[in-house]
Structure formats: structure tokens, C-alpha cells
Short mmCIF file of N, CA and C in Angstrom, two decimals:
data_model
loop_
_atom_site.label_atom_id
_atom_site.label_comp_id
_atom_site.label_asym_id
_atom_site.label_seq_id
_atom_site.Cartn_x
_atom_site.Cartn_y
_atom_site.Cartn_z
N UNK A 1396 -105.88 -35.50 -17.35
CA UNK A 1396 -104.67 -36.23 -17.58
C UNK A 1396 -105.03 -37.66 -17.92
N UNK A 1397 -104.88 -37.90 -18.74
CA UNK A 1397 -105.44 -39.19 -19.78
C UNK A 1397 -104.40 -40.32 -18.83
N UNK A 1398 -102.97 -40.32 -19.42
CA UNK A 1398 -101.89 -41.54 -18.64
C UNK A 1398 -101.64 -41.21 -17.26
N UNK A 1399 -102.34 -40.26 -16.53
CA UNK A 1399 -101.86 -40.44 -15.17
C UNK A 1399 -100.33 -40.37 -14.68
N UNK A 1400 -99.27 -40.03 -15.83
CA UNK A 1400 -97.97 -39.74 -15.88
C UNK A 1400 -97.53 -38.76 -14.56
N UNK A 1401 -96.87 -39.12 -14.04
CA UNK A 1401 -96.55 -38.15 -13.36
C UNK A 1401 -95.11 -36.90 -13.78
N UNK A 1402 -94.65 -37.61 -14.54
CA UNK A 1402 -93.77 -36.91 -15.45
C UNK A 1402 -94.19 -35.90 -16.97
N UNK A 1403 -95.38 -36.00 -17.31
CA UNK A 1403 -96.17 -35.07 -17.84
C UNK A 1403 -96.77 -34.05 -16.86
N UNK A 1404 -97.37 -34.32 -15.99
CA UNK A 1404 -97.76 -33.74 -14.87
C UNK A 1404 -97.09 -32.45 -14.41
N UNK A 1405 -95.38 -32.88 -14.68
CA UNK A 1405 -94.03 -31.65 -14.13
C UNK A 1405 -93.77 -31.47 -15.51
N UNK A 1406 -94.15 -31.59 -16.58
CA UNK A 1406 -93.86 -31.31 -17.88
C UNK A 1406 -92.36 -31.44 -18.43
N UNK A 1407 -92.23 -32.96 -17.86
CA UNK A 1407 -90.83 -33.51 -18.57
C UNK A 1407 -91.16 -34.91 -19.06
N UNK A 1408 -90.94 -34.84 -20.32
CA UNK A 1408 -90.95 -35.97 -21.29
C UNK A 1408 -89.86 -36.68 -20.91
N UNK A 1409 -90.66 -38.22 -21.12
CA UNK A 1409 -89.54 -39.38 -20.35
C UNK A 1409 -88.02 -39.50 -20.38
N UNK A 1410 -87.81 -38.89 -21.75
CA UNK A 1410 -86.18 -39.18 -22.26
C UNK A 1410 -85.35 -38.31 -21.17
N UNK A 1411 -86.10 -36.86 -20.95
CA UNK A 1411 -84.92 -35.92 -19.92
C UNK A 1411 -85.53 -36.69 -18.24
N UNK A 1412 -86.17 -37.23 -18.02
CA UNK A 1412 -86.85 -37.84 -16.79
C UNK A 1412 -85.55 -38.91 -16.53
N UNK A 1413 -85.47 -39.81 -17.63
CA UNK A 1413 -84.22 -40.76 -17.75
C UNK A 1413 -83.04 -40.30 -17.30
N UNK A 1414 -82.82 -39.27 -18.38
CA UNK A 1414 -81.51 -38.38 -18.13
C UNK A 1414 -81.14 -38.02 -16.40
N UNK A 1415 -81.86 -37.21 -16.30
CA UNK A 1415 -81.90 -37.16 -14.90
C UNK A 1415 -81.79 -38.02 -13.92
N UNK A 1416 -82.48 -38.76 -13.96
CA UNK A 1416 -82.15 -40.28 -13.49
C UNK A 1416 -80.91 -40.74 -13.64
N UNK A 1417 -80.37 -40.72 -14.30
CA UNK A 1417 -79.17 -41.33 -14.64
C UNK A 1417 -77.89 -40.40 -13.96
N UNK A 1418 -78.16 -39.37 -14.62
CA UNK A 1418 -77.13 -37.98 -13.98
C UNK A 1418 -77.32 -38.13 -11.98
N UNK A 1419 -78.56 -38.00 -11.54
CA UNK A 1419 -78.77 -38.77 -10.25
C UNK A 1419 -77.80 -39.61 -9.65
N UNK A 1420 -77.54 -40.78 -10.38
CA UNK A 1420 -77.35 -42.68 -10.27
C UNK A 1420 -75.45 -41.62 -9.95
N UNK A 1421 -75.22 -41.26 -11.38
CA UNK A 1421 -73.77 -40.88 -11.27
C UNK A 1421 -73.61 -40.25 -9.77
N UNK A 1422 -74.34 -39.21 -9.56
CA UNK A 1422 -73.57 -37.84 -9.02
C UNK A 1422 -73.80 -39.21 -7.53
N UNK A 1423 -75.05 -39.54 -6.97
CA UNK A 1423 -74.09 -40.38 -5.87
C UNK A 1423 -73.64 -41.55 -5.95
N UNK A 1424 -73.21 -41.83 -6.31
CA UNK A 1424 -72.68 -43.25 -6.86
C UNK A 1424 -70.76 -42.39 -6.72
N UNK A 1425 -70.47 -41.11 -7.65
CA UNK A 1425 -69.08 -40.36 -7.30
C UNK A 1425 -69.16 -39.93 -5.53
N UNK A 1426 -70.14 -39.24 -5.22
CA UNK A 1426 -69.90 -38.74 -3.68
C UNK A 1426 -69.48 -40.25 -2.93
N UNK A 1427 -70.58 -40.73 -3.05
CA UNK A 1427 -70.24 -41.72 -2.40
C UNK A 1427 -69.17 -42.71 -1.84
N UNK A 1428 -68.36 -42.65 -3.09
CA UNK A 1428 -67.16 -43.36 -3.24
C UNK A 1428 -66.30 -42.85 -2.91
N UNK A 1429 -65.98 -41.55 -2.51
CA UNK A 1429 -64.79 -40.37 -1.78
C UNK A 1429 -65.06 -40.87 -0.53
N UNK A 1430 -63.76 -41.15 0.09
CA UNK A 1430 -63.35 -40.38 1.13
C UNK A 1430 -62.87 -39.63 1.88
N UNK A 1431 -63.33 -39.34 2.80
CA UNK A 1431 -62.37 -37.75 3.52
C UNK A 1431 -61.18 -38.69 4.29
N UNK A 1432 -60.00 -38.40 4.17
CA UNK A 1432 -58.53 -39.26 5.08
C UNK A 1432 -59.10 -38.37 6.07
N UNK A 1433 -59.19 -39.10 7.07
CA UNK A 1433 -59.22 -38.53 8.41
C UNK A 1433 -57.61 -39.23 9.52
N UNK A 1434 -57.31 -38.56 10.52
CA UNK A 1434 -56.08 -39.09 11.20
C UNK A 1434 -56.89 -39.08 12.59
N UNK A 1435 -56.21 -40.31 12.83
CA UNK A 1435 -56.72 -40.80 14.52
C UNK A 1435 -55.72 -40.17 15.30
N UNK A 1436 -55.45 -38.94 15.01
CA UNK A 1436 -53.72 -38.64 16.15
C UNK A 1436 -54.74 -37.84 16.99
N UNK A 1437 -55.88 -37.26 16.71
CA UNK A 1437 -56.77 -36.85 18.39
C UNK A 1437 -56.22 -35.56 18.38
N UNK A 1438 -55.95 -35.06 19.67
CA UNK A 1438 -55.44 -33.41 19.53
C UNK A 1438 -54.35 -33.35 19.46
N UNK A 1439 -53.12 -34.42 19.00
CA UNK A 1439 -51.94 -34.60 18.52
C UNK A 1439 -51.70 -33.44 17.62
N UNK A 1440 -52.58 -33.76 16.95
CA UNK A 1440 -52.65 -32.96 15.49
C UNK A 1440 -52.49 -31.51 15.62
N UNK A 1441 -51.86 -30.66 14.35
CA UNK A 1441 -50.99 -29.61 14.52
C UNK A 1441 -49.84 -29.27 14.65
N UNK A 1442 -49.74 -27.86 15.18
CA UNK A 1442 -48.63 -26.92 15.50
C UNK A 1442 -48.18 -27.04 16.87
N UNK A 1443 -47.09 -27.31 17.68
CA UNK A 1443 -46.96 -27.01 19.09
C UNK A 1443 -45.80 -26.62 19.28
N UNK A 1444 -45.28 -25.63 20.07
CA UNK A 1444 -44.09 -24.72 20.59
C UNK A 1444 -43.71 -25.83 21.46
N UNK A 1445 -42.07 -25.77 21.25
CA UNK A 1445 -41.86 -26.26 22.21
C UNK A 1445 -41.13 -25.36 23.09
N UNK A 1446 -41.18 -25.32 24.48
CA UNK A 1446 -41.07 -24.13 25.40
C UNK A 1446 -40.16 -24.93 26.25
N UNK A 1447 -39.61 -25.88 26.30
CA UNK A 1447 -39.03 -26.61 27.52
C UNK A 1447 -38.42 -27.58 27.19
N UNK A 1448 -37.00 -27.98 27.44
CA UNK A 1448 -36.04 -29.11 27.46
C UNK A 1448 -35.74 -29.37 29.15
N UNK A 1449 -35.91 -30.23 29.29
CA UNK A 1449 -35.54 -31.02 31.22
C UNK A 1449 -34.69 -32.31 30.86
N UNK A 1450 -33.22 -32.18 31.49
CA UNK A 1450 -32.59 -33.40 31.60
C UNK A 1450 -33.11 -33.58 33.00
N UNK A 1451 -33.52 -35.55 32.53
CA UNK A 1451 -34.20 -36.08 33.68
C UNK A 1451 -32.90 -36.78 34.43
N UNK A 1452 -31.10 -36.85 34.01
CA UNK A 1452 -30.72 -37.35 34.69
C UNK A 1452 -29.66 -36.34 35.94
N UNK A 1453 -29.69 -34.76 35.87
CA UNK A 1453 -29.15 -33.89 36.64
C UNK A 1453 -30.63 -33.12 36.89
N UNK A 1454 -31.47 -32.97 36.03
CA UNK A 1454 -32.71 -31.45 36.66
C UNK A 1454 -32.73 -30.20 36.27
N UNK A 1455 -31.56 -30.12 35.02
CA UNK A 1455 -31.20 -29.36 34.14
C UNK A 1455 -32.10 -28.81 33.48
N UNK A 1456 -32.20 -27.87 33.01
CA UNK A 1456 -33.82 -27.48 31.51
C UNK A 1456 -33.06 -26.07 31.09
N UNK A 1457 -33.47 -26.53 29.73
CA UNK A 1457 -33.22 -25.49 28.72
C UNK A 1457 -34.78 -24.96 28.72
N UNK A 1458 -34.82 -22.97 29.07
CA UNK A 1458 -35.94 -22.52 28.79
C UNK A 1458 -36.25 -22.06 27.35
N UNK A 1459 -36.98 -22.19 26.34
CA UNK A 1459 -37.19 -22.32 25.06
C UNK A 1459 -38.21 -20.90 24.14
N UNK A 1460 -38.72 -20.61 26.00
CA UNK A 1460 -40.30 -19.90 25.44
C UNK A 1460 -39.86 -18.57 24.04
N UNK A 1461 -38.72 -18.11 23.93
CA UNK A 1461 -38.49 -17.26 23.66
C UNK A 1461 -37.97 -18.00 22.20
N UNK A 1462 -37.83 -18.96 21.98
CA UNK A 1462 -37.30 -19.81 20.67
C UNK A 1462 -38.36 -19.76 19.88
N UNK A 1463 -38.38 -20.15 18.64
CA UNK A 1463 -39.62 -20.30 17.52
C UNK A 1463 -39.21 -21.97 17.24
N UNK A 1464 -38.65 -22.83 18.17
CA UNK A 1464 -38.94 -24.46 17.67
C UNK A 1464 -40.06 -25.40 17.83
N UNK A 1465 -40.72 -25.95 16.52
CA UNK A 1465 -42.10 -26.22 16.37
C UNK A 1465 -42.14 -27.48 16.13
N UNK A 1466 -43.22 -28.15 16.88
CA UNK A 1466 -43.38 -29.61 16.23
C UNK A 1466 -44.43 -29.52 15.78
N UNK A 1467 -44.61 -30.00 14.35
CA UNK A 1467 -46.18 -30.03 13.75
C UNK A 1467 -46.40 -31.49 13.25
N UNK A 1468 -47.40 -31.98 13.66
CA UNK A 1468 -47.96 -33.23 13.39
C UNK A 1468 -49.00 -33.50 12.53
N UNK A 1469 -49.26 -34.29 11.38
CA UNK A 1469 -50.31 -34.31 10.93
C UNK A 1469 -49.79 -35.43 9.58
N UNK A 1470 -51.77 -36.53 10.51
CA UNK A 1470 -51.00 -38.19 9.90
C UNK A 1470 -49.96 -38.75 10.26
N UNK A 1471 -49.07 -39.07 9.59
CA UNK A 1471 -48.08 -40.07 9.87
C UNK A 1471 -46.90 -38.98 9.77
N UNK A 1472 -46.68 -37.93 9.33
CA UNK A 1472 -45.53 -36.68 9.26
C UNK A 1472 -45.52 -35.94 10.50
N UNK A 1473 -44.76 -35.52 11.17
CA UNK A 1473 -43.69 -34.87 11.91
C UNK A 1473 -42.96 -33.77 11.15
N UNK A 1474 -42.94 -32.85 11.28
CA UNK A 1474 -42.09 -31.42 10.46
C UNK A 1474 -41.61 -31.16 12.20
N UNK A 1475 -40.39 -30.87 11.96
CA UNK A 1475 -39.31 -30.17 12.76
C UNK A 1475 -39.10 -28.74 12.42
N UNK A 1476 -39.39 -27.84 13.11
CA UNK A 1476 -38.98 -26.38 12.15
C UNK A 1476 -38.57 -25.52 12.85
N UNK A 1477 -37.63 -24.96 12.71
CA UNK A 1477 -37.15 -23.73 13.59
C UNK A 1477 -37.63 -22.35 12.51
N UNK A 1478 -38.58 -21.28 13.21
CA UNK A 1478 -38.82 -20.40 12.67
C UNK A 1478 -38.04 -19.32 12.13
N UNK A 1479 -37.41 -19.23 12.99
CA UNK A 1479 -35.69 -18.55 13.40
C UNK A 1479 -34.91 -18.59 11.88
N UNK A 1480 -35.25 -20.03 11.50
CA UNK A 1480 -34.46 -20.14 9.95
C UNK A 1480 -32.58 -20.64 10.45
N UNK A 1481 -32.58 -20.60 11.89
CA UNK A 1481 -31.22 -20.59 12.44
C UNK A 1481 -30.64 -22.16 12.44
N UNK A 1482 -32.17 -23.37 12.13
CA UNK A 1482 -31.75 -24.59 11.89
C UNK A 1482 -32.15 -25.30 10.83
N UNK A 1483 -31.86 -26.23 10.31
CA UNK A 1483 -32.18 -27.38 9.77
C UNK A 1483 -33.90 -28.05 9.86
N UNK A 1484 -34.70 -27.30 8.89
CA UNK A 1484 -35.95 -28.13 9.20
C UNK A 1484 -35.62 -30.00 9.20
N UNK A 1485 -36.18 -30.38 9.75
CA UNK A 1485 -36.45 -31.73 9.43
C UNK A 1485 -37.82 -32.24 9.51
N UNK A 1486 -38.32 -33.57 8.77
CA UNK A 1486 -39.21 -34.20 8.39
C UNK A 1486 -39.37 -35.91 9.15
N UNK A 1487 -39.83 -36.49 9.82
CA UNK A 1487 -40.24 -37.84 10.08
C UNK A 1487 -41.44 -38.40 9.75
N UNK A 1488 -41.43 -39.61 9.65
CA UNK A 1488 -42.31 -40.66 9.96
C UNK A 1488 -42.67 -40.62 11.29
N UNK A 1489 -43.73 -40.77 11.64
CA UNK A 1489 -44.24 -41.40 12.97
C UNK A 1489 -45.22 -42.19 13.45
N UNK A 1490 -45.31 -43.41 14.47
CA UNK A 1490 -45.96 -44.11 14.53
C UNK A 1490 -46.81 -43.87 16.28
N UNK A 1491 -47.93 -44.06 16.16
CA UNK A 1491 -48.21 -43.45 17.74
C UNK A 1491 -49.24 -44.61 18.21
N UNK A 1492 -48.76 -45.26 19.14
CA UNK A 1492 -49.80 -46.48 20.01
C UNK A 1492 -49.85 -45.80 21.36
N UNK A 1493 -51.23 -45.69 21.37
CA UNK A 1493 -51.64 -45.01 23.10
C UNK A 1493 -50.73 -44.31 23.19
N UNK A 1494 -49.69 -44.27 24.40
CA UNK A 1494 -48.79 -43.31 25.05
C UNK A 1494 -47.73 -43.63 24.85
N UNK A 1495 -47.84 -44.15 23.47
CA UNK A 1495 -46.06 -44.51 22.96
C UNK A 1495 -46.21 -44.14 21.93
N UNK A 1496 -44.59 -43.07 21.08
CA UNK A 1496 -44.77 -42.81 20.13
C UNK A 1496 -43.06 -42.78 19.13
N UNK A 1497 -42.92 -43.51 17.80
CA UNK A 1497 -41.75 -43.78 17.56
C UNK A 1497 -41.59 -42.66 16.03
N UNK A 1498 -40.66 -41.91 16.31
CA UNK A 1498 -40.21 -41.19 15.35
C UNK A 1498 -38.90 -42.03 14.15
N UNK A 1499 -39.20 -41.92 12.54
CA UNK A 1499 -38.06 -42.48 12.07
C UNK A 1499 -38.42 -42.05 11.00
N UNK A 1500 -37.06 -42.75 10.42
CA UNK A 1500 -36.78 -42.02 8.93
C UNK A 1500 -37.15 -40.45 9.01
N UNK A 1501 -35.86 -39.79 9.45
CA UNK A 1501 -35.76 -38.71 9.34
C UNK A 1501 -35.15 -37.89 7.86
N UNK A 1502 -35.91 -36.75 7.08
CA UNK A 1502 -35.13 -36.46 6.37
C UNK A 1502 -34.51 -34.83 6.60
N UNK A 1503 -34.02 -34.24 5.47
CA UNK A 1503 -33.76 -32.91 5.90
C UNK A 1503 -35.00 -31.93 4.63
N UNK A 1504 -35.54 -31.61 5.31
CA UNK A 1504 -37.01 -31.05 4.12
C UNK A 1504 -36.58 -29.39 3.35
N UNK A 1505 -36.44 -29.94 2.08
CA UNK A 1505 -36.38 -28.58 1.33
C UNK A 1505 -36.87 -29.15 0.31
N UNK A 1506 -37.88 -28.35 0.07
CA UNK A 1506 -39.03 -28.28 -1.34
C UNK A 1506 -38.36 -27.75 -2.68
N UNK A 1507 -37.22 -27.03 -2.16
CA UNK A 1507 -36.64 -26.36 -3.79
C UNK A 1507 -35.62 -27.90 -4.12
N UNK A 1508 -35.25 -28.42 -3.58
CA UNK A 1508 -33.78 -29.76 -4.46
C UNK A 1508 -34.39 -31.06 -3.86
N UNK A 1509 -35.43 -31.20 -3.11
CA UNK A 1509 -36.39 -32.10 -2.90
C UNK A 1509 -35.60 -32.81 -1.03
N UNK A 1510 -36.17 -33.90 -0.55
CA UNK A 1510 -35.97 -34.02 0.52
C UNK A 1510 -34.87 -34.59 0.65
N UNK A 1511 -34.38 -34.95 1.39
CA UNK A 1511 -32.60 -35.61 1.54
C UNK A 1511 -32.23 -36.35 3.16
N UNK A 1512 -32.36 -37.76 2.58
CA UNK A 1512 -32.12 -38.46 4.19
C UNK A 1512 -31.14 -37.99 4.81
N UNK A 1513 -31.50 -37.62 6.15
CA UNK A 1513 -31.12 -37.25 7.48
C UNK A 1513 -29.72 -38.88 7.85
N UNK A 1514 -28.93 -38.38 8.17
CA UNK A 1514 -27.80 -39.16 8.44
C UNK A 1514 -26.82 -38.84 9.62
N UNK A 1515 -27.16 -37.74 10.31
CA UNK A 1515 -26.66 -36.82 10.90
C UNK A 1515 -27.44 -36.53 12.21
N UNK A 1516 -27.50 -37.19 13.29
CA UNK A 1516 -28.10 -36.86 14.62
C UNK A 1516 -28.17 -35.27 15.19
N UNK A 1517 -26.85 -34.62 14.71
CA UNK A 1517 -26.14 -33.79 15.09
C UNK A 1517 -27.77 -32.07 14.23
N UNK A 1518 -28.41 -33.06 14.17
CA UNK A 1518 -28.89 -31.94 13.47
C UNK A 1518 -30.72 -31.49 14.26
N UNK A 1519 -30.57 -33.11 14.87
CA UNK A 1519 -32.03 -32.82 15.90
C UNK A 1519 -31.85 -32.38 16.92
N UNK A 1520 -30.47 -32.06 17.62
CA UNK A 1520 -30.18 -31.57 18.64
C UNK A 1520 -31.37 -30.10 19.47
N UNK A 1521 -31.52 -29.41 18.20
CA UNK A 1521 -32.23 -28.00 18.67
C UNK A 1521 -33.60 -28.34 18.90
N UNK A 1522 -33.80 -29.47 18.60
CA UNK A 1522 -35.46 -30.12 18.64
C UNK A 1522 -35.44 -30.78 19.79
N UNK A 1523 -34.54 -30.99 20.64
CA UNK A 1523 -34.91 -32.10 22.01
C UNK A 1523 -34.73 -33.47 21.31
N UNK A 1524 -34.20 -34.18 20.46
CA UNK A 1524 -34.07 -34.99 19.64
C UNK A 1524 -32.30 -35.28 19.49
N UNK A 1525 -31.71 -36.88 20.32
CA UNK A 1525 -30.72 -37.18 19.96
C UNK A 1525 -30.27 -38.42 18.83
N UNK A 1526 -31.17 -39.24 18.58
CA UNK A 1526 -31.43 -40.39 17.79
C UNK A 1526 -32.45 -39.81 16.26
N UNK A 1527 -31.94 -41.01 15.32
CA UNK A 1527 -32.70 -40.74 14.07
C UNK A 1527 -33.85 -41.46 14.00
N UNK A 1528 -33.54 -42.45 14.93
CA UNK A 1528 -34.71 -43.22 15.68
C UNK A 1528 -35.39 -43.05 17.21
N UNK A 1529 -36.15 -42.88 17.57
CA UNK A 1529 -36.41 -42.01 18.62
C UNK A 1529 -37.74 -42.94 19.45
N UNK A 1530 -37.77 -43.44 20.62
CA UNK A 1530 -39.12 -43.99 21.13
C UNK A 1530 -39.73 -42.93 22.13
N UNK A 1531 -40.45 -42.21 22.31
CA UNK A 1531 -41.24 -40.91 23.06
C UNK A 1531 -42.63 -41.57 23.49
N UNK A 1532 -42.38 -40.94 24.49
CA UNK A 1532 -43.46 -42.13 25.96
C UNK A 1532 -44.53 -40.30 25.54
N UNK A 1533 -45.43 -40.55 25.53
CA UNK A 1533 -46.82 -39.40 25.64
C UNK A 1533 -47.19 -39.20 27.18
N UNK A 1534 -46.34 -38.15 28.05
CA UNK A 1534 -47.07 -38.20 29.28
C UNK A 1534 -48.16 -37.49 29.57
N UNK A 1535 -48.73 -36.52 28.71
CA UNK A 1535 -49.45 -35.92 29.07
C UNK A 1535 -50.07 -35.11 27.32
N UNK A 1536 -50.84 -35.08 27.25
CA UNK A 1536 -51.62 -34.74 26.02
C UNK A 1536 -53.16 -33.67 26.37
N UNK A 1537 -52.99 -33.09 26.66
CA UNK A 1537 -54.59 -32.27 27.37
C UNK A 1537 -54.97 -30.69 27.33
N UNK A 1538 -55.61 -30.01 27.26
CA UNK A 1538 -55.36 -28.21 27.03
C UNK A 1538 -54.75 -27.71 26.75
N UNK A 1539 -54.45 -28.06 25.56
CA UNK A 1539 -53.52 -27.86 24.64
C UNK A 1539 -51.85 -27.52 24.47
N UNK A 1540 -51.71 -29.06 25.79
CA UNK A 1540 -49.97 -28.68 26.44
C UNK A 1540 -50.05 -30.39 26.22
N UNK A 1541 -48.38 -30.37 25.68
CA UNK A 1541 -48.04 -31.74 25.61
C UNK A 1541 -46.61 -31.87 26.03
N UNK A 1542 -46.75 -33.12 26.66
CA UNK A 1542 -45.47 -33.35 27.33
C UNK A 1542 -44.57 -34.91 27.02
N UNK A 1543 -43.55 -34.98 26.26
CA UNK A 1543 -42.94 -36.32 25.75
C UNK A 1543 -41.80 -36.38 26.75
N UNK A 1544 -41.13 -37.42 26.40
CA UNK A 1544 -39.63 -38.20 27.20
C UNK A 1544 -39.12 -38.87 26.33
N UNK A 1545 -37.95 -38.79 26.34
CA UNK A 1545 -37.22 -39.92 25.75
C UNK A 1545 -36.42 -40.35 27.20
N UNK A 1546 -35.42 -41.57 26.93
CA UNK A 1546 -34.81 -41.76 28.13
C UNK A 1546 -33.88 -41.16 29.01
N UNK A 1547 -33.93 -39.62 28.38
CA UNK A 1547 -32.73 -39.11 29.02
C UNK A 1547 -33.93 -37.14 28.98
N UNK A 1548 -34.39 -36.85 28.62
CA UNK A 1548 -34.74 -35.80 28.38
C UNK A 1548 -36.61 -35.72 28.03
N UNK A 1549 -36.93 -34.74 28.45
CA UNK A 1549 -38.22 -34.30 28.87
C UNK A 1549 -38.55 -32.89 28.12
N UNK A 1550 -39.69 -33.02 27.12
CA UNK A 1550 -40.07 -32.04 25.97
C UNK A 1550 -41.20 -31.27 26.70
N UNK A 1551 -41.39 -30.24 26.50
CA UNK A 1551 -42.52 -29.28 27.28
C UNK A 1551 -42.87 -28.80 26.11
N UNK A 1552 -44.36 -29.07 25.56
CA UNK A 1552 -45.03 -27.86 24.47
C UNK A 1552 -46.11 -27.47 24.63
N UNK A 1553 -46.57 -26.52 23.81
CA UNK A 1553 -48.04 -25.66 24.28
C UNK A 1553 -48.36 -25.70 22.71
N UNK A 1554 -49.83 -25.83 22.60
CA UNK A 1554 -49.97 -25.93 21.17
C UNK A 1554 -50.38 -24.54 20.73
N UNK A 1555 -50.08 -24.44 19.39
CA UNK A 1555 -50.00 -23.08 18.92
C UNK A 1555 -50.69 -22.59 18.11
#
């Protein structure tokens, strides 16, 4: 080997050596620059039954287990859904600091005529939900059972 090339050596002439090089430079230079959205909601995230309504001001509870009403979380969205088909899906915003968590801008979610603001309280009722604005204290988040409050009522779910 006369030039000591190491690119003769693998029997690629400099121009596709370049090429390569270059095709290289691109391909991470694109990976690189993606990112994956990841959500800090922790084991928030998901599907969870809700199995339990408790008024905290008589001791009252609606038992649920036998209902299909779902809270699914993921990112900043909230889906409301009754499987049943017997209610009104709905859609929120949500904002979650530690063990506080604020639901808003509610809409009513249908993908066929597009989404349609929620104006109507009367419609979160089957969700444990009386406000379109909502502040929910996180009492418990752990093996895959979660437990919220608002000031009058107490949510029981099991994640699903």
C-alpha cells in the first residue's frame, strides 16, 4: 500500500468515503434534534375507573364498581367517558402541582362535528364533577388506586 490510505485499504474511493460522511453528519444531526414529549403526570397517566362517589358533608357514597365511568389522563388532557355511551363524553385541560390539581375549559368531545365548549355543569354530574372549573386536592396516588376531593365530594378510582 503505497498512500497508506485507509480508505483504499476498505476499497472506497474518497468521493463515496465523503458521501458517507456526510449522510453520517445528517442522519445524527436529524436524531438528534427530536424529541420524545414526555409528561411529568408520574402514574397519573392513563385509564382509571372510577368505582366510588363519598359526600364528605352527610357520608353518603354512590357505589360505581358496576358503572363503565373513566378518567383518562394524558399530558395536559383529561377525557371524561362513560363507556355505557349513556353520557356525554367530555374533554379538559388540566393543571397538576404536587397534590393539587385544577381541571378547566371543559368541552363536549365528538370527533365527527369537532369539539364544542362545555357550558353546562349539568353534564359532569355522572363524573363526580359539579363545576366547569374544578380545584381536586390528590389524596392519595399509589398501586394503582387514586383518590381526589373536591370540597364537597370524594372520587375513588382503580386504574385500569
Amino acid at each position: 500500500m503505497k498512500n497508506n490510505h485507509i480508505f483504499q485499504f476498505i476499497g472506497m474511493n474518497s468521493r463515496n468515503c465523503l458521501l458517507l460522511l456526510f449522510t453520517s453528519i445528517c442522519m445524527l444531526s436529524l436524531f438528534s434534534s427530536c424529541e420524545l414529549e414526555t409528561s411529568h403526570n408520574g402514574d397519573l397517566d392513563g385509564m382509571w375507573h372510577l368505582i366510588r362517589v363519598d359526600t364528605l358533608e352527610n357520608g353518603h357514597y354512590a357505589d360505581l364498581q358496576n358503572e363503565k365511568i373513566y378518567w383518562s389522563f394524558q399530558r395536559k388532557l383529561l377525557q371524561l367517558d362513560d363507556k355505557s355511551g349513556r353520557n356525554t363524553s367530555i374533554l379538559f385541560y388540566f393543571d397538576r402541582q404536587a397534590s393539587n390539581m385544577k381541571v378547566y375549559n371543559a368541552y363536549i368531545y365528538d370527533r365527527n362535528k369537532g369539539d364544542e365548549k362545555l357550558n353546562d355543569p349539568m353534564f359532569l354530574h355522572p363524573y363526580g364533577l359539579s363545576k366547569l372549573e374544578e380545584n381536586l386536592n390528590i389524596e392519595h396516588l399509589s398501586g394503582g388506586k387514586l383518590l381526589l376531593s373536591t370540597a364537597k365530594l370524594r372520587l375513588r378510582f382503580v386504574k385500569f
